[in-house]
């Protein structure tokens, strides 16, 4: 079953506050939303009637009458989300709180073009829904991450590298034609940042790096994903200083990505006579103490760190989170730290943490769930 969430405006905000664990009573909702207690009660009754919330008799007693506890109804709905990579897609069904019900990885060649890729994804969603979700629980929204820049106004992919056929393709329209539901299309590093943000309580300003085949970065400002006009956080094409001149996939010389991405390191290793299939192969070489690989990863970290010095001084985040497949190679984060701590202003680094990602392999799916819930209650 497919069904839009029957909520609007303030009612959507109340549902989201309960779904994300921010509120568990009418009193919490009144405090957090600023609405009058009577109007919170009215809307909560409507949400219960719509089958989205349930109210239980427990809750923490503070003497006096025991408050009833609000929570999501187990039949409130599910979200179908995916994270597309170059050769595989990780996909999941989540409940409206963002908790994964099932996660699965399927082989998927993004180079086969948008229609084939998105249809494969949708077929996999439909199969999982049929297998894992009772027919009475509606699908409320569909979302996917893509490894390229996304225009937030049109939800189209704009001039991506390594995604032939995707430029300007109407990804959201294609998915909407099949599902007629709220749709999320987002850059993969942005999704990862939104997912990581949930794992850093007390930190409102984050830079989340994704160092894999390419290099991406998502920016969280005051607890929310900052998209700008779509390219916010894209550090891959910052020019780095270099003796040689390497032409990047974008056509310009000496981009960070042309020196420090998994793709660049794989190419450099191949030139040195060492073949690796995927970025994880570079991590294996580093773990096996192959000197060429260790030194290349260290140089990559230094170059990324040099670009970050400018950004850390400018943005002054609480945390720089380093994720992506290459981040499993220890010298990467060590040399990023060395460059940033050496060159940044003391005030910028005094309480700055530069740390490995915490949210694990499902970070992008968790981020997609949280952003898709925002879209579903707003539409
Ligand atoms: Zn470039």
Coordinates of C-alpha atoms in Angstrom, one line a residue, residues 90 192 195-196 199 323-324 356-366:
X90 CA 22.6 -0.5 -0.4
X192 CA 26.1 10.4 5.2
X195 CA 23.1 10.2 9.3
X196 CA 26.3 10.9 11.2
X199 CA 25.6 10.0 16.3
X323 CA 34.3 8.3 6.8
X324 CA 34.2 6.5 3.4
X356 CA 36.4 8.5 12.4
X357 CA 32.8 8.1 11.5
X358 CA 30.5 6.6 14.1
X359 CA 27.3 5.7 12.3
X360 CA 28.7 2.7 10.4
X361 CA 27.8 1.4 7.0
X362 CA 24.2 2.5 7.2
X363 CA 24.9 6.2 7.9
X364 CA 23.6 7.2 4.5
X365 CA 20.4 5.2 4.9
X366 CA 19.8 6.7 8.3

